[in-house]
Backbone as numpy.savetxt, mean C-alpha at the origin, in Angstrom:
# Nx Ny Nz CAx CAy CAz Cx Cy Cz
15.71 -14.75 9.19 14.86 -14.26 8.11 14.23 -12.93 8.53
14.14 -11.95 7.58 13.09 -10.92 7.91 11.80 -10.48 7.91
11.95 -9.80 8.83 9.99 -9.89 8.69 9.61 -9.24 7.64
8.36 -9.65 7.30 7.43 -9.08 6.14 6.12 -9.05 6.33
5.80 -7.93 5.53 4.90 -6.95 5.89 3.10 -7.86 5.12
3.16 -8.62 4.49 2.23 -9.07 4.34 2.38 -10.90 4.47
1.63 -12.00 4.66 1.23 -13.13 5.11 1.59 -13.88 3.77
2.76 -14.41 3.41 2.97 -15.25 2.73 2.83 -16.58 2.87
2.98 -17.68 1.93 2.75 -18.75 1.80 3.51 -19.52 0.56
4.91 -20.11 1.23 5.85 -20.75 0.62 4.86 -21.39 -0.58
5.79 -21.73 -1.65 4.84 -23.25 -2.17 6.30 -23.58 -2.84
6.02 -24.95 -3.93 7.24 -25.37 -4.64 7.99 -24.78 -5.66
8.74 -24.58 -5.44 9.96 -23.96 -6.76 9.25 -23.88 -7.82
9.94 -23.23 -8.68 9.38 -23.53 -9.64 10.05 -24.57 -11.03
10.02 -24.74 -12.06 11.12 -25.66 -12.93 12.35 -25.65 -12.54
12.97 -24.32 -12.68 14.14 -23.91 -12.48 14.89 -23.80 -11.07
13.28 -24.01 -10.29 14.47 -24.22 -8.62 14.03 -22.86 -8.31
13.73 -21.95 -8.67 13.12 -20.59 -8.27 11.71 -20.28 -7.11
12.53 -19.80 -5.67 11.70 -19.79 -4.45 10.73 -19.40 -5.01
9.09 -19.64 -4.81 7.85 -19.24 -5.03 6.83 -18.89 -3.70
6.47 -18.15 -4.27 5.44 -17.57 -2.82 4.33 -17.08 -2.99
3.16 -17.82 -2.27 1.85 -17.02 -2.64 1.25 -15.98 -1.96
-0.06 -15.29 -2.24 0.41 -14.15 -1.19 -1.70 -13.94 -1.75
-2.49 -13.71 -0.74 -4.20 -13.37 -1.28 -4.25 -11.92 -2.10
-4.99 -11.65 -2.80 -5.25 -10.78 -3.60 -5.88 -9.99 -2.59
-6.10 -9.84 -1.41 -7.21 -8.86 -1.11 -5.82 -8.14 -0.20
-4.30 -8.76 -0.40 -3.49 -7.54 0.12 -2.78 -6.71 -1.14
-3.56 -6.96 -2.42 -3.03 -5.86 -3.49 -4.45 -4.87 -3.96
-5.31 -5.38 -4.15 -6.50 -4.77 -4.30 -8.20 -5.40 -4.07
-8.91 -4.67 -4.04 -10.32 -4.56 -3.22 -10.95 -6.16 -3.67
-10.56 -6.30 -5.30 -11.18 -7.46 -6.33 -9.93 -8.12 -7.06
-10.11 -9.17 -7.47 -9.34 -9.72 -8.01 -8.67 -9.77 -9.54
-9.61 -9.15 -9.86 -9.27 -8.87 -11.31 -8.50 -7.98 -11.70
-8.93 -6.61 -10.22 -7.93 -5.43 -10.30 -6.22 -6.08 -9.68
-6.71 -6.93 -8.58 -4.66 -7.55 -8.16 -4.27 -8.10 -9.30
-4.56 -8.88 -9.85 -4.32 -9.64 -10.68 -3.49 -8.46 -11.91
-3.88 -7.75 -12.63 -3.47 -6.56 -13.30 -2.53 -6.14 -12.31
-2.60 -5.48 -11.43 -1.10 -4.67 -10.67 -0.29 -6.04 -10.28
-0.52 -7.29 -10.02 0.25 -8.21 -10.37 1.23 -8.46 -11.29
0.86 -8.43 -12.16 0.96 -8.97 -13.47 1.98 -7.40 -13.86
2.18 -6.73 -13.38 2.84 -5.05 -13.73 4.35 -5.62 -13.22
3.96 -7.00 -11.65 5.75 -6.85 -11.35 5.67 -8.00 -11.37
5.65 -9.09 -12.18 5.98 -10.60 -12.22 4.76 -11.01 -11.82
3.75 -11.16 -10.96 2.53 -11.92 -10.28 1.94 -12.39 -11.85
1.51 -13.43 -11.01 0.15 -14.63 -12.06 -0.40 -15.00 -11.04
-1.44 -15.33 -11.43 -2.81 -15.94 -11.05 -2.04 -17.11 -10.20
-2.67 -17.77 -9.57 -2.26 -18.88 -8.69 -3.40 -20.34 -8.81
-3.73 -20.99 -9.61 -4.47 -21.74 -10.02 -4.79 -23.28 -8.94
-5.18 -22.98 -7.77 -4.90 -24.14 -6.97 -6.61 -24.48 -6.15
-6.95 -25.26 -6.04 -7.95 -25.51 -5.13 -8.18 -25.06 -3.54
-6.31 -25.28 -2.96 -5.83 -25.34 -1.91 -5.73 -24.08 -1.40
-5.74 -23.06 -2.12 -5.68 -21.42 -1.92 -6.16 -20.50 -2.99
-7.70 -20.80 -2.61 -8.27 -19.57 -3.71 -7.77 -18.66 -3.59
-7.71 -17.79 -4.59 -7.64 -15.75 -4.85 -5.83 -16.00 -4.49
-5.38 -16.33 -4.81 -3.68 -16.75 -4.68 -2.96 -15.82 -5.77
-2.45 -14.79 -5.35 -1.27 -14.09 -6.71 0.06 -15.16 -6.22
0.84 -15.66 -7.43 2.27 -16.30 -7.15 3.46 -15.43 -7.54
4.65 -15.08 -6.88 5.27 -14.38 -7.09 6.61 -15.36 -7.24
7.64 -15.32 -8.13 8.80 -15.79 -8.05 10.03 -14.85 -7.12
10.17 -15.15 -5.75 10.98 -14.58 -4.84 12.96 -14.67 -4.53
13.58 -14.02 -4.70 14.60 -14.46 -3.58 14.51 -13.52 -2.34
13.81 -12.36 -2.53 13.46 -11.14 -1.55 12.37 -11.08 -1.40
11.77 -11.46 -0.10 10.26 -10.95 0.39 9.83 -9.29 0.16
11.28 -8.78 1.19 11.37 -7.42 1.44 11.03 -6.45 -0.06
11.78 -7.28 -0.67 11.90 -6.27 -2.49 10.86 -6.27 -2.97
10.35 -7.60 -3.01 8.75 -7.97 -3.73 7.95 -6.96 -3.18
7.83 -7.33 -1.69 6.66 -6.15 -0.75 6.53 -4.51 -1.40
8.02 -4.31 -1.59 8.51 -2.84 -1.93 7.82 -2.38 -3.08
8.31 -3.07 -4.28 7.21 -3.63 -5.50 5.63 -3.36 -5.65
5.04 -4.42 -4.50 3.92 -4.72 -4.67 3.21 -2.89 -3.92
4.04 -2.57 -2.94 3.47 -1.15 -2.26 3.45 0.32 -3.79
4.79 -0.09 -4.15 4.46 0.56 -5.52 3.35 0.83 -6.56
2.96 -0.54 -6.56 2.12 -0.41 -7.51 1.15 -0.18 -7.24
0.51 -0.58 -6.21 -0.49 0.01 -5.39 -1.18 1.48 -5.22
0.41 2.29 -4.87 0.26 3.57 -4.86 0.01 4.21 -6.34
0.66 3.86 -7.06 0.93 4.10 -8.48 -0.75 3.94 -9.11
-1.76 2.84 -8.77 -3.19 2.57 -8.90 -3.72 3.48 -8.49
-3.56 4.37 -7.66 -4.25 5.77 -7.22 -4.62 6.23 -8.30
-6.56 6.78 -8.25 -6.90 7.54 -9.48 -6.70 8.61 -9.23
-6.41 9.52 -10.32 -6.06 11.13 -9.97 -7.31 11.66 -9.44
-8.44 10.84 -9.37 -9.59 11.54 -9.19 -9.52 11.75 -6.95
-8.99 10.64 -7.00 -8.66 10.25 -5.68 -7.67 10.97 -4.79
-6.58 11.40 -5.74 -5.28 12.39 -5.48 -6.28 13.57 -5.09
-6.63 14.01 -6.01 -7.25 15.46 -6.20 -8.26 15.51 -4.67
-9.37 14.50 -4.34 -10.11 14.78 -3.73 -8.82 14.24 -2.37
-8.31 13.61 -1.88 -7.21 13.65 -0.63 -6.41 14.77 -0.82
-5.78 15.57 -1.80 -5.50 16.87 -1.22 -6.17 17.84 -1.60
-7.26 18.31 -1.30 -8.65 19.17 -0.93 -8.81 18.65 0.70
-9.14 17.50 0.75 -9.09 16.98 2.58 -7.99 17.44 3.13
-6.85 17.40 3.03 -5.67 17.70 3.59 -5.88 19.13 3.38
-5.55 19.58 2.88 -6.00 21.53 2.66 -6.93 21.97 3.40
-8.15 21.34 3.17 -9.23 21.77 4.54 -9.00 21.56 6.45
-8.37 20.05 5.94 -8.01 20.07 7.90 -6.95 20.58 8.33
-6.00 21.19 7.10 -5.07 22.09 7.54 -5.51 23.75 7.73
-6.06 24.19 7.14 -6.79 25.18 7.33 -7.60 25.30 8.79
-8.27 24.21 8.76 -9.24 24.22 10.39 -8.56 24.07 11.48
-7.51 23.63 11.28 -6.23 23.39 12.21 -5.57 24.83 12.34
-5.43 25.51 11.44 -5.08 26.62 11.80 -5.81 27.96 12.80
-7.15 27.86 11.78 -8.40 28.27 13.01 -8.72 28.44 14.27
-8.50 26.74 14.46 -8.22 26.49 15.70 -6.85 26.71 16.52
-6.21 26.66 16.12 -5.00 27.19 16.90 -5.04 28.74 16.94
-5.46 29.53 16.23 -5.47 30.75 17.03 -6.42 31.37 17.81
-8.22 30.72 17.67 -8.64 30.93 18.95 -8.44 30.41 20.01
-7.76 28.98 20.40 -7.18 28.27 21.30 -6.23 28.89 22.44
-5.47 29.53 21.39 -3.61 30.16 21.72 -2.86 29.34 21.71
-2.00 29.56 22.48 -0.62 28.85 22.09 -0.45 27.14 22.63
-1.35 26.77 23.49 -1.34 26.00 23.97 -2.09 24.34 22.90
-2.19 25.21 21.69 -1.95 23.73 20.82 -1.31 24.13 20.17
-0.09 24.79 19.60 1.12 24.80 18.92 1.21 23.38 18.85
1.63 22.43 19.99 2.46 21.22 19.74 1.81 20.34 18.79
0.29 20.38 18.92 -0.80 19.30 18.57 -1.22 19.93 17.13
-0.76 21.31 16.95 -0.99 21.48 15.53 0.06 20.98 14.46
1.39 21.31 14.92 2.62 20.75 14.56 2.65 19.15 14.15
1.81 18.50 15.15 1.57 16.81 15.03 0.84 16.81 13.93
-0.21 17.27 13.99 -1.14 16.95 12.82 -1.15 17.65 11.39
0.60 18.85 11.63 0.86 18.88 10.16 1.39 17.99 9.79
2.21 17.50 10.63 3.00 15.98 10.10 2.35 14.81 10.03
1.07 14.90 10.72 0.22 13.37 9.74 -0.29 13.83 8.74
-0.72 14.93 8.54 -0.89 15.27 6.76 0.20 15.22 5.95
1.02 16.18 6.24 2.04 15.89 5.40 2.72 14.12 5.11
2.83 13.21 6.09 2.55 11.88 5.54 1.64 11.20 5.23
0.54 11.87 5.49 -0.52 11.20 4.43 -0.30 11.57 2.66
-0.14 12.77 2.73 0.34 13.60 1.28 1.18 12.61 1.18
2.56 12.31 1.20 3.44 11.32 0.86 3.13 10.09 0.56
2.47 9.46 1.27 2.14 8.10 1.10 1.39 7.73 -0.13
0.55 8.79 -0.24 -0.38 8.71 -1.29 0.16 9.01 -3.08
1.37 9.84 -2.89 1.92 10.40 -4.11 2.58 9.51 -4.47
């Protein structure tokens, strides 16, 4: 089996014999009302059990796909207000990064290079 990226929790088929899996709301969003909505965008429902409060249920044959899914929507929940103010941050510590590398000299070339590429995947991750 492959690994997966968030803490599932088998439960019973469903009518049809269809693998089911539960999974806590606090690995899709902050509150439940908001997972529940980006749930509900790729198959998720509520999970109605005593045995596992805050439960989204997902109908699975792919952990991996679901995860893929659920990271989607996630990103996709980004407010533009949020976009906008993470690249202004990224623009500024790229800028100060530059600063600094030329009163420094050459001797952070490498470490500026690094930390264009954690911005630049932060930029990605976020878009």
């Amino acid at each position: 089996m492959s690994r997966t990226k968030y803490d599932w929790t088998r439960i019973d088929s469903d009518v049809n014999g269809n693998p089911r899996y539960v999974i806590h709301f606090l690995n899709l969003a902050d509150n439940y009302q908001d997972a529940v909505k980006l749930a509900n965008k790729i198959g998720g429902r509520k999970y109605h059990t005593k045995k596992y409060g805050g439960g989204i249920v997902f109908q699975s044959y792919s952990l991996p796909n679901t995860e893929m899914h659920i990271d989607r929507v996630k990103r996709d929940a980004i407010q533009p207000e949020t976009l906008a103010a993470l690249e202004k941050l990224t623009t500024l510590a790229a800028n100060q990064l530059d600063q600094s590398a030329t009163h420094d000299g050459l001797e952070n070339c490498k470490a500026l290079a690094n930390a264009r590429q954690a911005i630049a995947r932060a930029k990605g991750g976020a878009e």
